[in-house]
Amino acid sequence: MTQIGLISDTHGFLDETVFDHFKNCDEIWHAGDFGNEDIAKRLKEWKELKGVYGNIDDNKIRTVYPEQLVFYCEDVKVMMRHIGGAPPKYNPETRKELQLHQPNLFISGHSHILKVMYDDKINCLHMNPGAAGKQGWHKVRTLIRFVIDGSDMKKCEIIELGNR
């Protein structure tokens, strides 16, 4: 069983309560727009960190984190990229990558819109944790915490960090 803390769009701001919310997590996954390398460094020093770069991230982030990650967490195939869209409106590049990799779980950020929804057409759960930072048009900063147990994805919790 692996507990995941999912975060995105920090835009250079890391709320200190993230450390409380993710204290029991085994891994942290960041879906892009770290904002600066200090955010990535703090998270990586604390827990195992997987992440992708976002459209605002500079070369320091882009040399460490790729545009897309495809990996397994237990028996779940995961695909993560910052800009991807959501069911059924994926962007063309993401649609191509989803067809190629056929993940069980697709994670994106970018929109600042919290979403957890299943795409019946491709048999894939989509998660976007919304935005945890203070920049953007979102009103409430959010995270997701969930568990992967074998091939099961469960115990999904939405965490509100407060107003932007």
Coordinates of N, CA and C in Angstrom, one line a residue:
M1 N 0.8 -1.2 0.0 CA 0.0 0.0 0.0 C 0.9 1.2 0.0
T2 N 0.6 2.2 -0.9 CA 1.4 3.4 -1.0 C 0.4 4.6 -0.9
Q3 N 0.7 5.5 0.0 CA -0.1 6.7 0.2 C 0.6 7.8 -0.6
I4 N -0.1 8.5 -1.4 CA 0.4 9.5 -2.3 C -0.2 10.9 -1.9
G5 N 0.7 11.9 -1.9 CA 0.3 13.3 -1.7 C 0.5 13.9 -3.1
L6 N -0.6 14.4 -3.7 CA -0.6 15.0 -5.0 C -0.8 16.5 -4.9
I7 N 0.1 17.2 -5.6 CA 0.1 18.7 -5.5 C 0.5 19.2 -6.9
S8 N 0.1 20.5 -7.2 CA 0.4 21.1 -8.5 C 0.3 22.6 -8.3
D9 N 0.9 23.3 -9.3 CA 0.8 24.7 -9.4 C 1.0 25.5 -8.1
T10 N 2.2 25.2 -7.5 CA 2.6 25.9 -6.3 C 3.1 27.3 -6.7
H11 N 3.6 27.5 -7.9 CA 4.0 28.8 -8.4 C 4.9 29.5 -7.4
G12 N 5.9 28.8 -6.8 CA 6.9 29.4 -5.9 C 6.4 29.6 -4.5
F13 N 5.2 29.1 -4.1 CA 4.7 29.2 -2.8 C 4.4 27.8 -2.2
L14 N 4.9 27.5 -1.1 CA 4.6 26.2 -0.5 C 4.1 26.4 0.9
D15 N 2.8 26.2 1.0 CA 2.1 26.3 2.3 C 2.7 25.3 3.3
E16 N 3.1 25.8 4.5 CA 3.7 24.9 5.5 C 2.8 23.8 5.9
T17 N 1.5 24.0 5.8 CA 0.6 22.9 6.2 C 0.6 21.7 5.3
V18 N 1.2 21.8 4.1 CA 1.4 20.7 3.2 C 2.2 19.6 4.0
F19 N 3.2 20.0 4.8 CA 4.0 19.0 5.5 C 3.1 18.2 6.5
D20 N 2.1 18.8 7.1 CA 1.2 18.1 8.0 C 0.3 17.2 7.2
H21 N -0.3 17.7 6.1 CA -1.2 16.9 5.3 C -0.6 15.7 4.7
F22 N 0.7 15.8 4.3 CA 1.4 14.8 3.6 C 2.3 14.0 4.6
K23 N 2.2 14.2 5.9 CA 3.2 13.5 6.8 C 3.1 12.0 6.7
N24 N 2.0 11.4 6.5 CA 1.9 10.0 6.4 C 2.0 9.4 5.0
C25 N 2.3 10.3 4.0 CA 2.4 9.9 2.6 C 3.8 9.2 2.4
D26 N 3.8 8.2 1.5 CA 5.1 7.6 1.1 C 5.8 8.4 0.0
E27 N 5.0 9.0 -0.8 CA 5.5 9.7 -2.0 C 4.7 11.0 -2.2
I28 N 5.4 12.0 -2.8 CA 4.7 13.2 -3.2 C 4.9 13.3 -4.7
W29 N 3.8 13.6 -5.4 CA 3.8 13.8 -6.8 C 3.4 15.2 -7.1
H30 N 4.3 15.9 -7.9 CA 4.0 17.3 -8.2 C 3.7 17.4 -9.7
A31 N 2.6 17.9 -10.1 CA 2.1 17.9 -11.5 C 2.5 19.2 -12.2
G32 N 3.6 19.8 -11.8 CA 4.2 20.9 -12.6 C 3.8 22.3 -12.1
D33 N 4.6 23.3 -12.6 CA 4.5 24.7 -12.2 C 5.0 24.8 -10.7
F34 N 6.2 24.2 -10.4 CA 6.8 24.3 -9.1 C 7.0 25.8 -8.8
G35 N 7.5 26.5 -9.8 CA 7.7 28.0 -9.6 C 9.2 28.3 -9.3
N36 N 9.8 27.5 -8.6 CA 11.3 27.6 -8.4 C 11.8 26.3 -7.8
E37 N 13.2 26.2 -7.9 CA 13.8 24.9 -7.5 C 13.8 24.7 -6.0
D38 N 13.6 25.8 -5.2 CA 13.5 25.6 -3.7 C 12.3 24.8 -3.3
I39 N 11.2 24.9 -4.0 CA 10.0 24.1 -3.7 C 10.3 22.6 -3.9
A40 N 10.9 22.3 -5.1 CA 11.2 20.9 -5.4 C 12.2 20.4 -4.4
K41 N 13.2 21.2 -4.1 CA 14.3 20.8 -3.1 C 13.7 20.4 -1.8
R42 N 12.8 21.3 -1.2 CA 12.3 21.1 0.1 C 11.4 19.8 0.1
L43 N 10.6 19.6 -0.9 CA 9.8 18.4 -1.0 C 10.6 17.1 -1.1
K44 N 11.6 17.2 -2.0 CA 12.5 16.0 -2.3 C 13.3 15.7 -1.1
E45 N 13.8 16.6 -0.3 CA 14.5 16.3 0.9 C 13.7 15.7 2.0
W46 N 12.4 15.9 1.9 CA 11.5 15.4 2.9 C 10.9 14.0 2.6
K47 N 10.5 13.9 1.4 CA 9.9 12.6 0.9 C 10.3 12.3 -0.5
E48 N 10.1 11.0 -0.9 CA 10.3 10.7 -2.3 C 9.4 11.6 -3.2
L49 N 10.0 12.2 -4.2 CA 9.3 13.1 -5.1 C 9.3 12.7 -6.5
K50 N 8.2 12.7 -7.1 CA 8.1 12.5 -8.6 C 7.4 13.8 -9.1
G51 N 7.9 14.3 -10.2 CA 7.3 15.5 -10.8 C 7.6 15.7 -12.2
V52 N 6.8 16.6 -12.8 CA 7.0 17.1 -14.2 C 7.1 18.6 -14.1
Y53 N 7.8 19.1 -15.2 CA 7.8 20.6 -15.2 C 6.6 21.2 -15.8
G54 N 6.3 22.4 -15.4 CA 5.1 23.1 -16.0 C 5.6 24.2 -16.9
N55 N 4.6 24.9 -17.4 CA 4.9 26.0 -18.4 C 5.6 27.2 -17.8
I56 N 5.5 27.4 -16.5 CA 6.2 28.5 -15.9 C 7.6 28.2 -15.4
D57 N 7.9 26.9 -15.4 CA 9.2 26.4 -14.7 C 10.4 26.7 -15.6
D58 N 11.5 27.1 -15.0 CA 12.7 27.5 -15.7 C 13.6 26.3 -16.0
N59 N 14.7 26.5 -16.6 CA 15.6 25.5 -17.0 C 16.2 24.7 -15.8
K60 N 16.3 25.3 -14.7 CA 16.7 24.6 -13.5 C 15.8 23.4 -13.1
I61 N 14.5 23.7 -13.2 CA 13.5 22.6 -13.0 C 13.4 21.7 -14.2
R62 N 13.5 22.2 -15.4 CA 13.4 21.4 -16.6 C 14.5 20.4 -16.8
T63 N 15.7 20.7 -16.2 CA 16.8 19.7 -16.3 C 16.6 18.6 -15.3
V64 N 15.8 18.7 -14.3 CA 15.6 17.6 -13.3 C 14.3 16.9 -13.6
Y65 N 13.3 17.6 -13.9 CA 11.9 17.0 -14.1 C 11.5 17.1 -15.6
P66 N 11.0 16.0 -16.1 CA 10.7 15.9 -17.5 C 9.3 16.5 -17.8
E67 N 9.0 16.6 -19.1 CA 7.6 17.1 -19.5 C 6.6 16.0 -19.1
Q68 N 7.0 14.8 -19.2 CA 6.0 13.7 -19.0 C 6.7 12.6 -18.2
L69 N 6.0 12.0 -17.3 CA 6.5 10.8 -16.6 C 5.5 9.6 -16.9
V70 N 6.0 8.5 -17.1 CA 5.2 7.3 -17.2 C 5.9 6.2 -16.3
F71 N 5.1 5.7 -15.3 CA 5.7 4.9 -14.3 C 4.7 4.0 -13.7
Y72 N 5.1 3.0 -12.9 CA 4.2 2.2 -12.2 C 4.3 2.5 -10.7
C73 N 3.2 2.6 -10.0 CA 3.1 2.6 -8.6 C 2.3 1.4 -8.2
E74 N 3.0 0.4 -7.6 CA 2.4 -0.9 -7.4 C 2.0 -1.4 -8.8
D75 N 0.7 -1.8 -8.9 CA 0.2 -2.3 -10.2 C -0.6 -1.3 -11.0
V76 N -0.4 0.0 -10.7 CA -1.1 1.0 -11.4 C -0.1 1.8 -12.3
K77 N -0.5 1.8 -13.6 CA 0.4 2.5 -14.6 C -0.1 4.0 -14.6
V78 N 0.9 4.9 -14.3 CA 0.6 6.3 -14.1 C 1.2 7.1 -15.3
M79 N 0.5 8.0 -15.8 CA 1.1 9.0 -16.7 C 0.8 10.4 -16.2
M80 N 1.9 11.2 -16.1 CA 1.7 12.5 -15.5 C 2.3 13.5 -16.5
R81 N 1.6 14.6 -16.7 CA 2.1 15.8 -17.5 C 1.4 17.0 -17.0
H82 N 2.0 18.1 -17.1 CA 1.4 19.4 -16.6 C 0.2 19.8 -17.4
I83 N 0.4 19.9 -18.7 CA -0.7 20.4 -19.5 C -1.3 19.2 -20.3
G84 N -2.6 18.9 -20.0 CA -3.1 17.7 -20.6 C -4.6 17.8 -21.0
G85 N -5.3 18.7 -20.3 CA -6.7 18.7 -20.5 C -7.4 17.7 -19.6
A86 N -8.6 17.4 -19.8 CA -9.4 16.5 -19.0 C -10.4 15.8 -19.8
P87 N -10.9 14.6 -19.3 CA -11.9 13.9 -20.1 C -13.1 14.8 -20.4
P88 N -13.6 14.8 -21.6 CA -13.1 14.1 -22.8 C -12.3 15.0 -23.7
K89 N -11.9 16.2 -23.1 CA -11.2 17.2 -23.9 C -9.7 17.2 -23.6
Y90 N -9.0 16.2 -24.0 CA -7.5 16.2 -23.8 C -6.9 17.0 -25.0
N91 N -5.8 17.6 -24.7 CA -5.1 18.3 -25.9 C -4.6 17.2 -26.8
P92 N -4.3 17.5 -28.1 CA -3.9 16.5 -29.1 C -2.7 15.7 -28.7
E93 N -1.6 16.3 -28.1 CA -0.4 15.6 -27.7 C -0.7 14.6 -26.6
T94 N -1.5 15.0 -25.6 CA -1.9 14.2 -24.5 C -2.8 13.0 -25.0
R95 N -3.7 13.3 -25.9 CA -4.5 12.2 -26.4 C -3.7 11.1 -27.1
K96 N -2.6 11.6 -27.8 CA -1.7 10.6 -28.5 C -0.9 9.8 -27.4
E97 N -0.5 10.5 -26.4 CA 0.3 9.8 -25.4 C -0.6 8.8 -24.5
L98 N -1.8 9.2 -24.3 CA -2.7 8.3 -23.6 C -3.0 7.0 -24.4
Q99 N -3.2 7.2 -25.7 CA -3.4 6.0 -26.6 C -2.1 5.1 -26.6
L100 N -1.0 5.8 -26.6 CA 0.3 5.0 -26.6 C 0.6 4.3 -25.3
H101 N 0.4 4.9 -24.2 CA 0.8 4.3 -22.9 C -0.3 3.6 -22.2
Q102 N -1.5 3.9 -22.5 CA -2.7 3.3 -21.9 C -2.6 3.2 -20.3
P103 N -2.4 4.4 -19.7 CA -2.3 4.3 -18.2 C -3.6 4.0 -17.5
N104 N -3.5 3.6 -16.3 CA -4.7 3.4 -15.4 C -5.1 4.8 -14.7
L105 N -4.0 5.6 -14.6 CA -4.2 6.9 -13.9 C -3.5 8.0 -14.7
F106 N -4.2 9.0 -15.0 CA -3.6 10.2 -15.7 C -3.7 11.4 -14.8
I107 N -2.5 12.0 -14.5 CA -2.4 13.2 -13.6 C -2.0 14.4 -14.4
S108 N -2.7 15.5 -14.3 CA -2.3 16.7 -14.9 C -2.5 17.9 -13.9
G109 N -2.0 19.0 -14.3 CA -2.2 20.2 -13.5 C -2.6 21.3 -14.4
H110 N -2.1 22.5 -14.3 CA -2.2 23.6 -15.2 C -3.5 24.4 -15.1
S111 N -4.6 23.7 -15.1 CA -5.9 24.4 -15.2 C -6.3 25.1 -13.9
H112 N -5.7 24.7 -12.8 CA -6.0 25.2 -11.4 C -7.4 24.8 -11.0
I113 N -8.0 23.8 -11.8 CA -9.3 23.3 -11.5 C -9.2 21.8 -10.9
L114 N -9.6 21.7 -9.7 CA -9.6 20.4 -9.0 C -10.5 19.4 -9.7
K115 N -10.0 18.2 -10.2 CA -10.9 17.3 -10.8 C -10.4 15.9 -10.4
V116 N -11.4 15.0 -10.1 CA -11.2 13.6 -10.0 C -12.3 12.9 -10.8
M117 N -12.0 12.3 -11.9 CA -13.1 11.8 -12.8 C -12.6 10.6 -13.6
Y118 N -13.4 9.7 -13.8 CA -13.1 8.5 -14.6 C -13.5 8.7 -16.0
D119 N -12.6 8.3 -16.9 CA -12.8 8.3 -18.3 C -13.2 6.9 -18.8
D120 N -14.4 6.6 -19.0 CA -14.9 5.3 -19.4 C -14.3 4.9 -20.8
K121 N -14.1 5.9 -21.7 CA -13.7 5.5 -23.0 C -12.3 5.0 -23.1
I122 N -11.4 5.4 -22.1 CA -10.1 4.8 -22.1 C -9.7 4.1 -20.9
N123 N -10.7 3.8 -20.0 CA -10.6 3.1 -18.8 C -9.4 3.7 -17.9
C124 N -9.5 5.0 -17.6 CA -8.5 5.7 -16.9 C -9.1 6.7 -16.0
L125 N -8.5 6.7 -14.8 CA -8.9 7.7 -13.8 C -8.1 9.0 -14.0
H126 N -8.7 10.1 -14.0 CA -8.0 11.4 -14.2 C -8.0 12.2 -12.9
M127 N -6.9 12.7 -12.5 CA -6.8 13.5 -11.3 C -6.0 14.8 -11.6
N128 N -6.6 15.9 -11.2 CA -5.9 17.2 -11.2 C -6.1 17.8 -9.8
P129 N -5.0 18.0 -9.1 CA -5.2 18.5 -7.7 C -5.6 19.9 -7.5
G130 N -5.8 20.6 -8.6 CA -6.0 22.1 -8.5 C -4.7 22.8 -8.3
A131 N -4.8 23.9 -7.7 CA -3.6 24.7 -7.4 C -3.3 24.9 -5.9
A132 N -2.1 24.7 -5.5 CA -1.7 24.9 -4.1 C -1.0 26.2 -3.9
G133 N -0.7 26.9 -4.9 CA -0.1 28.2 -4.8 C -1.0 29.4 -4.7
K134 N -0.5 30.6 -4.7 CA -1.3 31.8 -4.5 C -1.5 32.5 -5.8
Q135 N -0.9 32.1 -6.9 CA -1.1 32.8 -8.2 C -2.1 32.1 -9.0
G136 N -2.9 32.8 -9.7 CA -3.9 32.2 -10.6 C -5.3 32.7 -10.2
W137 N -6.2 32.2 -10.9 CA -7.6 32.6 -10.8 C -8.4 31.8 -9.8
H138 N -7.9 30.7 -9.3 CA -8.6 29.8 -8.4 C -8.9 30.6 -7.1
K139 N -9.9 30.2 -6.4 CA -10.3 30.9 -5.1 C -9.8 30.1 -3.9
V140 N -9.7 28.8 -4.0 CA -9.3 28.0 -2.9 C -8.1 27.1 -3.3
R141 N -7.1 27.1 -2.5 CA -5.9 26.2 -2.8 C -6.2 24.8 -2.3
T142 N -5.8 23.8 -3.2 CA -6.2 22.4 -2.9 C -5.0 21.4 -3.2
L143 N -5.2 20.3 -2.5 CA -4.3 19.1 -2.7 C -5.2 17.9 -2.8
I144 N -4.6 16.8 -3.1 CA -5.3 15.5 -3.1 C -4.3 14.5 -2.4
R145 N -4.9 13.7 -1.5 CA -4.2 12.6 -0.9 C -5.0 11.3 -1.2
F146 N -4.3 10.2 -1.6 CA -5.0 9.0 -1.9 C -4.0 7.8 -1.8
V147 N -4.6 6.6 -1.9 CA -3.8 5.4 -1.7 C -3.9 4.5 -2.9
I148 N -2.8 3.9 -3.2 CA -2.7 2.9 -4.2 C -2.4 1.6 -3.5
D149 N -3.2 0.6 -3.7 CA -3.1 -0.7 -3.0 C -3.2 -1.7 -4.1
G150 N -2.1 -2.2 -4.6 CA -2.1 -3.2 -5.7 C -2.6 -2.4 -7.0
S151 N -3.7 -2.8 -7.5 CA -4.3 -2.2 -8.6 C -5.5 -1.2 -8.2
D152 N -5.7 -1.1 -6.9 CA -6.8 -0.3 -6.4 C -6.3 1.1 -6.1
M153 N -7.1 2.1 -6.5 CA -6.9 3.5 -6.2 C -8.1 3.9 -5.3
K154 N -7.7 4.3 -4.0 CA -8.8 4.4 -3.1 C -8.5 5.5 -2.0
K155 N -9.4 5.7 -1.1 CA -9.3 6.7 0.0 C -8.8 8.1 -0.5
C156 N -9.5 8.5 -1.6 CA -9.1 9.8 -2.2 C -9.7 10.9 -1.3
E157 N -8.8 11.8 -0.8 CA -9.2 12.9 0.0 C -8.9 14.3 -0.6
I158 N -9.8 15.1 -0.7 CA -9.6 16.5 -1.1 C -9.2 17.4 0.1
I159 N -8.1 18.1 0.0 CA -7.7 18.9 1.1 C -7.7 20.4 0.6
E160 N -8.4 21.2 1.4 CA -8.4 22.6 1.1 C -7.4 23.3 2.0
L161 N -6.6 24.1 1.4 CA -5.5 24.9 2.2 C -6.0 26.3 2.6
G162 N -7.1 26.7 2.1 CA -7.6 28.0 2.4 C -7.7 28.9 1.1
N163 N -8.1 30.1 1.3 CA -8.2 31.0 0.2 C -6.9 31.4 -0.4
R164 N -6.9 31.7 -1.7 CA -5.7 32.1 -2.4 C -5.3 33.4 -1.8

